[in-house]
PDB file of C-alpha atoms in Angstrom:
ATOM      1  CA  ALA A   1     -52.061  22.268   3.543  1.00 60.00           C
ATOM      2  CA  GLN A   2     -48.469  23.329   3.468  1.00 62.00           C
ATOM      3  CA  SER A   3     -45.920  20.561   3.129  1.00 89.00           C
ATOM      4  CA  VAL A   4     -42.163  20.393   3.321  1.00 93.00           C
ATOM      5  CA  SER A   5     -40.317  17.736   1.335  1.00 94.00           C
ATOM      6  CA  GLN A   6     -36.822  16.530   1.988  1.00 94.00           C
ATOM      7  CA  HIS A   7     -35.992  14.293  -0.926  1.00 86.00           C
ATOM      8  CA  ASN A   8     -32.959  12.560   0.497  1.00 85.00           C
ATOM      9  CA  HIS A   9     -33.869  10.378   3.451  1.00 89.00           C
ATOM     10  CA  HIS A  10     -30.441   8.821   3.910  1.00 95.00           C
ATOM     11  CA  VAL A  11     -27.127  10.152   2.635  1.00 97.00           C
ATOM     12  CA  ILE A  12     -23.777   8.460   3.090  1.00 97.00           C
ATOM     13  CA  LEU A  13     -20.590  10.349   2.244  1.00 97.00           C
ATOM     14  CA  SER A  14     -16.876  10.121   2.801  1.00 97.00           C
ATOM     15  CA  GLU A  15     -15.026  12.899   4.569  1.00 97.00           C
ATOM     16  CA  ALA A  16     -14.174  15.861   2.308  1.00 97.00           C
ATOM     17  CA  ALA A  17     -17.060  15.112  -0.056  1.00 98.00           C
ATOM     18  CA  SER A  18     -19.471  17.911  -0.877  1.00 98.00           C
ATOM     19  CA  LEU A  19     -22.986  17.882   0.486  1.00 97.00           C
ATOM     20  CA  GLU A  20     -26.290  19.142  -0.825  1.00 97.00           C
ATOM     21  CA  LEU A  21     -29.562  18.307   0.909  1.00 97.00           C
ATOM     22  CA  GLY A  22     -32.786  19.237  -0.813  1.00 96.00           C
ATOM     23  CA  CYS A  23     -35.768  20.984   0.757  1.00 96.00           C
ATOM     24  CA  ASN A  24     -38.904  22.040  -1.101  1.00 96.00           C
ATOM     25  CA  TYR A  25     -42.089  23.535   0.279  1.00 94.00           C
ATOM     26  CA  SER A  26     -45.538  24.017  -1.150  1.00 91.00           C
ATOM     27  CA  TYR A  27     -46.610  27.415   0.206  1.00 84.00           C
ATOM     28  CA  GLY A  28     -46.528  30.321  -2.254  1.00 81.00           C
ATOM     29  CA  GLY A  29     -46.564  33.329   0.054  1.00 85.00           C
ATOM     30  CA  THR A  30     -44.005  34.858   2.372  1.00 88.00           C
ATOM     31  CA  VAL A  31     -42.041  32.213   4.238  1.00 90.00           C
ATOM     32  CA  ASN A  32     -39.370  31.971   6.872  1.00 92.00           C
ATOM     33  CA  LEU A  33     -36.990  29.073   6.365  1.00 94.00           C
ATOM     34  CA  PHE A  34     -34.831  27.100   8.751  1.00 96.00           C
ATOM     35  CA  TRP A  35     -32.416  24.211   8.834  1.00 97.00           C
ATOM     36  CA  TYR A  36     -31.947  22.391  12.128  1.00 97.00           C
ATOM     37  CA  VAL A  37     -29.407  19.711  12.983  1.00 97.00           C
ATOM     38  CA  GLN A  38     -29.778  16.879  15.486  1.00 95.00           C
ATOM     39  CA  TYR A  39     -26.543  15.158  16.476  1.00 95.00           C
ATOM     40  CA  PRO A  40     -26.868  11.559  17.723  1.00 93.00           C
ATOM     41  CA  GLY A  41     -28.655  11.479  21.061  1.00 89.00           C
ATOM     42  CA  GLN A  42     -29.090  15.234  21.212  1.00 90.00           C
ATOM     43  CA  HIS A  43     -31.832  17.795  20.678  1.00 90.00           C
ATOM     44  CA  LEU A  44     -32.389  19.908  17.581  1.00 93.00           C
ATOM     45  CA  GLN A  45     -30.237  22.992  17.161  1.00 95.00           C
ATOM     46  CA  LEU A  46     -30.562  25.805  14.659  1.00 95.00           C
ATOM     47  CA  LEU A  47     -28.078  25.568  11.782  1.00 97.00           C
ATOM     48  CA  LEU A  48     -29.219  28.597   9.795  1.00 96.00           C
ATOM     49  CA  LYS A  49     -32.283  30.643   8.928  1.00 95.00           C
ATOM     50  CA  TYR A  50     -33.644  32.864   6.180  1.00 94.00           C
ATOM     51  CA  PHE A  51     -36.150  35.652   6.703  1.00 91.00           C
ATOM     52  CA  SER A  52     -35.399  38.131   3.923  1.00 90.00           C
ATOM     53  CA  GLY A  53     -32.563  39.760   2.008  1.00 92.00           C
ATOM     54  CA  ASP A  54     -29.624  37.889   0.498  1.00 94.00           C
ATOM     55  CA  PRO A  55     -30.961  34.483  -0.565  1.00 95.00           C
ATOM     56  CA  LEU A  56     -27.610  32.855   0.191  1.00 97.00           C
ATOM     57  CA  VAL A  57     -27.472  32.312   3.931  1.00 97.00           C
ATOM     58  CA  LYS A  58     -24.425  31.228   5.880  1.00 96.00           C
ATOM     59  CA  GLY A  59     -24.798  29.255   9.079  1.00 95.00           C
ATOM     60  CA  ILE A  60     -22.620  27.600  11.664  1.00 93.00           C
ATOM     61  CA  LYS A  61     -19.915  25.003  10.973  1.00 94.00           C
ATOM     62  CA  GLY A  62     -19.439  25.991   7.330  1.00 96.00           C
ATOM     63  CA  PHE A  63     -23.008  25.254   6.219  1.00 97.00           C
ATOM     64  CA  GLU A  64     -24.912  27.476   3.825  1.00 97.00           C
ATOM     65  CA  ALA A  65     -28.313  27.403   2.164  1.00 98.00           C
ATOM     66  CA  GLU A  66     -29.780  29.088  -0.878  1.00 96.00           C
ATOM     67  CA  PHE A  67     -33.370  30.270  -1.089  1.00 95.00           C
ATOM     68  CA  ILE A  68     -34.695  30.006  -4.641  1.00 95.00           C
ATOM     69  CA  LYS A  69     -38.168  31.499  -4.564  1.00 93.00           C
ATOM     70  CA  SER A  70     -39.109  30.400  -8.080  1.00 93.00           C
ATOM     71  CA  LYS A  71     -38.342  26.786  -7.191  1.00 94.00           C
ATOM     72  CA  PHE A  72     -39.807  26.910  -3.656  1.00 95.00           C
ATOM     73  CA  SER A  73     -36.514  25.473  -2.476  1.00 96.00           C
ATOM     74  CA  PHE A  74     -34.066  26.013   0.364  1.00 97.00           C
ATOM     75  CA  ASN A  75     -31.237  23.544  -0.186  1.00 97.00           C
ATOM     76  CA  LEU A  76     -28.490  23.035   2.375  1.00 97.00           C
ATOM     77  CA  ARG A  77     -24.866  22.806   1.227  1.00 98.00           C
ATOM     78  CA  LYS A  78     -21.410  22.237   2.621  1.00 98.00           C
ATOM     79  CA  PRO A  79     -18.344  22.059   0.372  1.00 97.00           C
ATOM     80  CA  SER A  80     -16.422  19.537   2.465  1.00 97.00           C
ATOM     81  CA  VAL A  81     -18.070  17.393   5.149  1.00 98.00           C
ATOM     82  CA  GLN A  82     -16.421  16.034   8.261  1.00 97.00           C
ATOM     83  CA  TRP A  83     -17.105  12.926  10.313  1.00 96.00           C
ATOM     84  CA  SER A  84     -18.542  15.212  13.004  1.00 96.00           C
ATOM     85  CA  ASP A  85     -21.302  16.296  10.581  1.00 98.00           C
ATOM     86  CA  THR A  86     -22.942  12.891  11.022  1.00 98.00           C
ATOM     87  CA  ALA A  87     -26.434  13.862  12.176  1.00 97.00           C
ATOM     88  CA  GLU A  88     -30.041  14.223  11.146  1.00 96.00           C
ATOM     89  CA  TYR A  89     -30.955  17.412   9.313  1.00 97.00           C
ATOM     90  CA  PHE A  90     -34.415  18.959   9.301  1.00 96.00           C
ATOM     91  CA  CYS A  91     -35.789  21.665   7.086  1.00 96.00           C
ATOM     92  CA  ALA A  92     -38.627  23.789   8.539  1.00 94.00           C
ATOM     93  CA  VAL A  93     -40.871  26.425   7.015  1.00 93.00           C
ATOM     94  CA  ASN A  94     -43.058  29.086   8.659  1.00 90.00           C
ATOM     95  CA  LYS A  95     -45.764  30.744   6.624  1.00 85.00           C
ATOM     96  CA  GLY A  96     -45.500  34.502   7.119  1.00 75.00           C
ATOM     97  CA  GLY A  97     -45.960  35.211  10.812  1.00 70.00           C
ATOM     98  CA  SER A  98     -47.273  31.777  11.706  1.00 80.00           C
ATOM     99  CA  TYR A  99     -46.436  30.380  15.129  1.00 79.00           C
ATOM    100  CA  ILE A 100     -46.290  26.882  13.724  1.00 88.00           C
ATOM    101  CA  PRO A 101     -43.412  25.699  11.566  1.00 90.00           C
ATOM    102  CA  THR A 102     -43.871  22.724   9.286  1.00 91.00           C
ATOM    103  CA  PHE A 103     -40.962  20.307   9.489  1.00 92.00           C
ATOM    104  CA  GLY A 104     -39.710  17.990   6.815  1.00 93.00           C
ATOM    105  CA  ARG A 105     -39.212  14.344   7.724  1.00 92.00           C
ATOM    106  CA  GLY A 106     -35.474  14.765   8.030  1.00 94.00           C
ATOM    107  CA  THR A 107     -32.370  13.508   6.247  1.00 95.00           C
ATOM    108  CA  SER A 108     -29.962  11.188   7.988  1.00 95.00           C
ATOM    109  CA  LEU A 109     -26.366  11.965   7.044  1.00 97.00           C
ATOM    110  CA  ILE A 110     -23.562   9.525   7.775  1.00 97.00           C
ATOM    111  CA  VAL A 111     -20.011  10.641   7.062  1.00 98.00           C
ATOM    112  CA  HIS A 112     -17.354   7.959   6.953  1.00 95.00           C
ATOM    113  CA  PRO A 113     -13.870   8.952   8.105  1.00 90.00           C
TER     114      PRO A 113
ATOM    115  CA  ASN B   1     -29.010  30.434  31.273  1.00 68.00           C
ATOM    116  CA  ALA B   2     -30.270  26.851  30.921  1.00 79.00           C
ATOM    117  CA  GLY B   3     -32.446  27.431  27.821  1.00 94.00           C
ATOM    118  CA  VAL B   4     -35.181  24.796  27.633  1.00 97.00           C
ATOM    119  CA  THR B   5     -35.212  22.054  30.245  1.00 96.00           C
ATOM    120  CA  GLN B   6     -37.333  18.900  30.327  1.00 97.00           C
ATOM    121  CA  THR B   7     -38.003  16.295  32.964  1.00 96.00           C
ATOM    122  CA  PRO B   8     -37.781  13.379  33.106  1.00 97.00           C
ATOM    123  CA  LYS B   9     -35.145  12.274  30.564  1.00 95.00           C
ATOM    124  CA  PHE B  10     -36.415   8.705  30.450  1.00 96.00           C
ATOM    125  CA  GLN B  11     -39.661   7.065  31.515  1.00 97.00           C
ATOM    126  CA  VAL B  12     -41.198   3.623  31.219  1.00 97.00           C
ATOM    127  CA  LEU B  13     -44.952   3.340  31.709  1.00 97.00           C
ATOM    128  CA  LYS B  14     -47.401   0.481  31.632  1.00 97.00           C
ATOM    129  CA  THR B  15     -50.442   0.774  29.395  1.00 98.00           C
ATOM    130  CA  GLY B  16     -53.122   2.812  31.143  1.00 97.00           C
ATOM    131  CA  GLN B  17     -50.799   4.681  33.471  1.00 97.00           C
ATOM    132  CA  SER B  18     -50.684   8.458  33.462  1.00 97.00           C
ATOM    133  CA  MET B  19     -47.813  10.885  33.653  1.00 96.00           C
ATOM    134  CA  THR B  20     -46.890  14.516  33.104  1.00 98.00           C
ATOM    135  CA  LEU B  21     -43.866  15.697  31.167  1.00 98.00           C
ATOM    136  CA  GLN B  22     -42.500  18.989  32.424  1.00 97.00           C
ATOM    137  CA  CYS B  23     -40.902  21.731  30.353  1.00 98.00           C
ATOM    138  CA  ALA B  24     -39.501  25.096  31.368  1.00 98.00           C
ATOM    139  CA  GLN B  25     -37.688  27.870  29.526  1.00 97.00           C
ATOM    140  CA  ASP B  26     -35.733  30.792  30.914  1.00 96.00           C
ATOM    141  CA  MET B  27     -35.511  32.910  27.752  1.00 95.00           C
ATOM    142  CA  ASN B  28     -38.749  34.861  28.365  1.00 95.00           C
ATOM    143  CA  HIS B  29     -40.208  33.362  25.203  1.00 95.00           C
ATOM    144  CA  ASN B  30     -43.877  33.820  24.410  1.00 94.00           C
ATOM    145  CA  SER B  31     -44.525  30.595  22.515  1.00 94.00           C
ATOM    146  CA  MET B  32     -44.004  26.994  23.574  1.00 96.00           C
ATOM    147  CA  TYR B  33     -44.518  23.696  21.781  1.00 97.00           C
ATOM    148  CA  TRP B  34     -44.644  19.957  22.329  1.00 98.00           C
ATOM    149  CA  TYR B  35     -43.486  17.587  19.589  1.00 97.00           C
ATOM    150  CA  ARG B  36     -43.069  13.874  19.284  1.00 96.00           C
ATOM    151  CA  GLN B  37     -40.325  12.356  17.154  1.00 94.00           C
ATOM    152  CA  ASP B  38     -40.691   8.907  15.672  1.00 92.00           C
ATOM    153  CA  PRO B  39     -38.304   7.186  13.227  1.00 86.00           C
ATOM    154  CA  GLY B  40     -39.005   8.237   9.655  1.00 82.00           C
ATOM    155  CA  MET B  41     -41.782  10.601  10.712  1.00 85.00           C
ATOM    156  CA  GLY B  42     -39.785  13.695  11.581  1.00 86.00           C
ATOM    157  CA  LEU B  43     -41.259  16.009  14.189  1.00 91.00           C
ATOM    158  CA  ARG B  44     -45.000  16.112  14.695  1.00 93.00           C
ATOM    159  CA  LEU B  45     -46.617  18.890  16.680  1.00 95.00           C
ATOM    160  CA  ILE B  46     -48.834  17.723  19.531  1.00 97.00           C
ATOM    161  CA  TYR B  47     -49.895  21.014  21.118  1.00 97.00           C
ATOM    162  CA  TYR B  48     -48.623  24.547  21.211  1.00 96.00           C
ATOM    163  CA  SER B  49     -49.123  27.692  23.223  1.00 95.00           C
ATOM    164  CA  ALA B  50     -48.757  30.892  21.223  1.00 92.00           C
ATOM    165  CA  SER B  51     -48.702  32.966  24.391  1.00 92.00           C
ATOM    166  CA  GLU B  52     -49.334  32.620  28.100  1.00 92.00           C
ATOM    167  CA  GLY B  53     -52.954  31.674  28.703  1.00 91.00           C
ATOM    168  CA  THR B  54     -53.575  30.063  25.312  1.00 94.00           C
ATOM    169  CA  THR B  55     -53.146  26.520  24.032  1.00 96.00           C
ATOM    170  CA  ASP B  56     -54.054  24.936  20.712  1.00 95.00           C
ATOM    171  CA  LYS B  57     -54.008  21.508  19.147  1.00 96.00           C
ATOM    172  CA  GLY B  58     -51.352  20.545  16.697  1.00 94.00           C
ATOM    173  CA  GLU B  59     -51.197  17.696  14.225  1.00 92.00           C
ATOM    174  CA  VAL B  60     -51.436  14.762  16.683  1.00 96.00           C
ATOM    175  CA  PRO B  61     -53.234  15.881  19.882  1.00 97.00           C
ATOM    176  CA  ASN B  62     -55.265  12.741  20.629  1.00 97.00           C
ATOM    177  CA  GLY B  63     -54.390  11.160  23.962  1.00 97.00           C
ATOM    178  CA  TYR B  64     -52.628  14.250  25.290  1.00 98.00           C
ATOM    179  CA  ASN B  65     -53.459  17.353  27.278  1.00 97.00           C
ATOM    180  CA  VAL B  66     -51.372  20.410  28.036  1.00 98.00           C
ATOM    181  CA  SER B  67     -51.179  23.195  30.579  1.00 97.00           C
ATOM    182  CA  ARG B  68     -49.409  26.504  30.139  1.00 96.00           C
ATOM    183  CA  LEU B  69     -48.795  27.029  33.824  1.00 90.00           C
ATOM    184  CA  ASN B  70     -47.146  30.426  33.395  1.00 95.00           C
ATOM    185  CA  LYS B  71     -44.887  32.067  30.848  1.00 96.00           C
ATOM    186  CA  ARG B  72     -41.994  29.740  31.717  1.00 97.00           C
ATOM    187  CA  GLU B  73     -43.670  26.359  31.998  1.00 97.00           C
ATOM    188  CA  PHE B  74     -45.626  24.160  29.604  1.00 98.00           C
ATOM    189  CA  SER B  75     -46.525  20.629  30.660  1.00 98.00           C
ATOM    190  CA  LEU B  76     -47.771  17.666  28.625  1.00 98.00           C
ATOM    191  CA  ARG B  77     -50.007  15.052  30.225  1.00 98.00           C
ATOM    192  CA  LEU B  78     -50.750  11.526  29.096  1.00 97.00           C
ATOM    193  CA  GLU B  79     -53.941  10.507  30.884  1.00 94.00           C
ATOM    194  CA  SER B  80     -53.942   6.838  29.884  1.00 97.00           C
ATOM    195  CA  ALA B  81     -50.747   5.821  28.157  1.00 97.00           C
ATOM    196  CA  ALA B  82     -50.851   3.533  25.118  1.00 97.00           C
ATOM    197  CA  PRO B  83     -48.000   1.694  23.345  1.00 97.00           C
ATOM    198  CA  SER B  84     -48.549   3.998  20.338  1.00 97.00           C
ATOM    199  CA  GLN B  85     -47.322   6.856  22.511  1.00 97.00           C
ATOM    200  CA  THR B  86     -43.869   5.317  22.777  1.00 97.00           C
ATOM    201  CA  SER B  87     -41.714   8.086  21.354  1.00 97.00           C
ATOM    202  CA  VAL B  88     -39.218  10.819  22.073  1.00 95.00           C
ATOM    203  CA  TYR B  89     -40.905  14.005  23.209  1.00 97.00           C
ATOM    204  CA  PHE B  90     -39.368  17.414  22.656  1.00 96.00           C
ATOM    205  CA  CYS B  91     -40.427  20.703  24.110  1.00 97.00           C
ATOM    206  CA  ALA B  92     -39.490  23.891  22.275  1.00 97.00           C
ATOM    207  CA  SER B  93     -39.911  27.610  22.736  1.00 96.00           C
ATOM    208  CA  SER B  94     -39.677  30.684  20.549  1.00 94.00           C
ATOM    209  CA  GLU B  95     -40.188  34.408  20.798  1.00 90.00           C
ATOM    210  CA  GLY B  96     -43.245  33.839  18.657  1.00 80.00           C
ATOM    211  CA  GLY B  97     -44.299  34.271  15.081  1.00 69.00           C
ATOM    212  CA  ARG B  98     -41.504  34.014  12.581  1.00 74.00           C
ATOM    213  CA  THR B  99     -38.602  33.267  14.886  1.00 86.00           C
ATOM    214  CA  GLU B 100     -36.600  30.102  15.310  1.00 92.00           C
ATOM    215  CA  GLN B 101     -37.324  27.513  17.963  1.00 95.00           C
ATOM    216  CA  TYR B 102     -35.117  26.386  20.827  1.00 96.00           C
ATOM    217  CA  PHE B 103     -35.442  22.753  21.810  1.00 96.00           C
ATOM    218  CA  GLY B 104     -35.094  20.907  25.071  1.00 96.00           C
ATOM    219  CA  PRO B 105     -33.050  17.708  25.477  1.00 94.00           C
ATOM    220  CA  GLY B 106     -36.069  15.429  25.062  1.00 95.00           C
ATOM    221  CA  THR B 107     -37.863  12.734  27.053  1.00 96.00           C
ATOM    222  CA  ARG B 108     -37.641   9.147  25.855  1.00 96.00           C
ATOM    223  CA  LEU B 109     -40.916   7.457  26.786  1.00 97.00           C
ATOM    224  CA  THR B 110     -41.625   3.757  26.478  1.00 97.00           C
ATOM    225  CA  VAL B 111     -45.115   2.395  27.061  1.00 97.00           C
ATOM    226  CA  THR B 112     -45.316  -1.366  27.538  1.00 97.00           C
TER     227      THR B 112
END
């Protein structure tokens, strides 16, 4: 069965620090990759996605992610976090044309002002 | 354009009671999903509907039933609520296949 691993369960940073959240998946075929963000008390929103092409994907609010096929990874990065980035971040992977994404367990990010 | 809407926002049930969570989307999406979110567990798929007229079980379907009423609406029913079903429930929709999902605001359910 496909699995999605987010290695960092809780991350605490100060404002202006750099961020990298890890995401690895176990499926070897064609995948579609997503990062979602859930701000406190809100629903999940799409941060960025990768289907094909340039493996470096830019999303909203200064976030980016890099797809490294050989490492089965899709890590999320931001060079300088803000207090407003405090949220839970979920990585999700679709196999090929599957209707069902597999979600990681999420990473809770707290940014101190 | 409201996106995905869910009702109710909050609900408290006693063990054994039944209720239906409603979900509707106005984006003409083919696929709809029900998830539950529990601390430390991420999102777990309960049921999904790949297209109007079809429904399938997800990872944690026990204790739930669904109805895809039409292309817009996808309801989740708890026939006999149990404390283990205390959770936040999210409905989502997508065009289908490889595309991203759009989530509703969630329903916080407590079963006592």
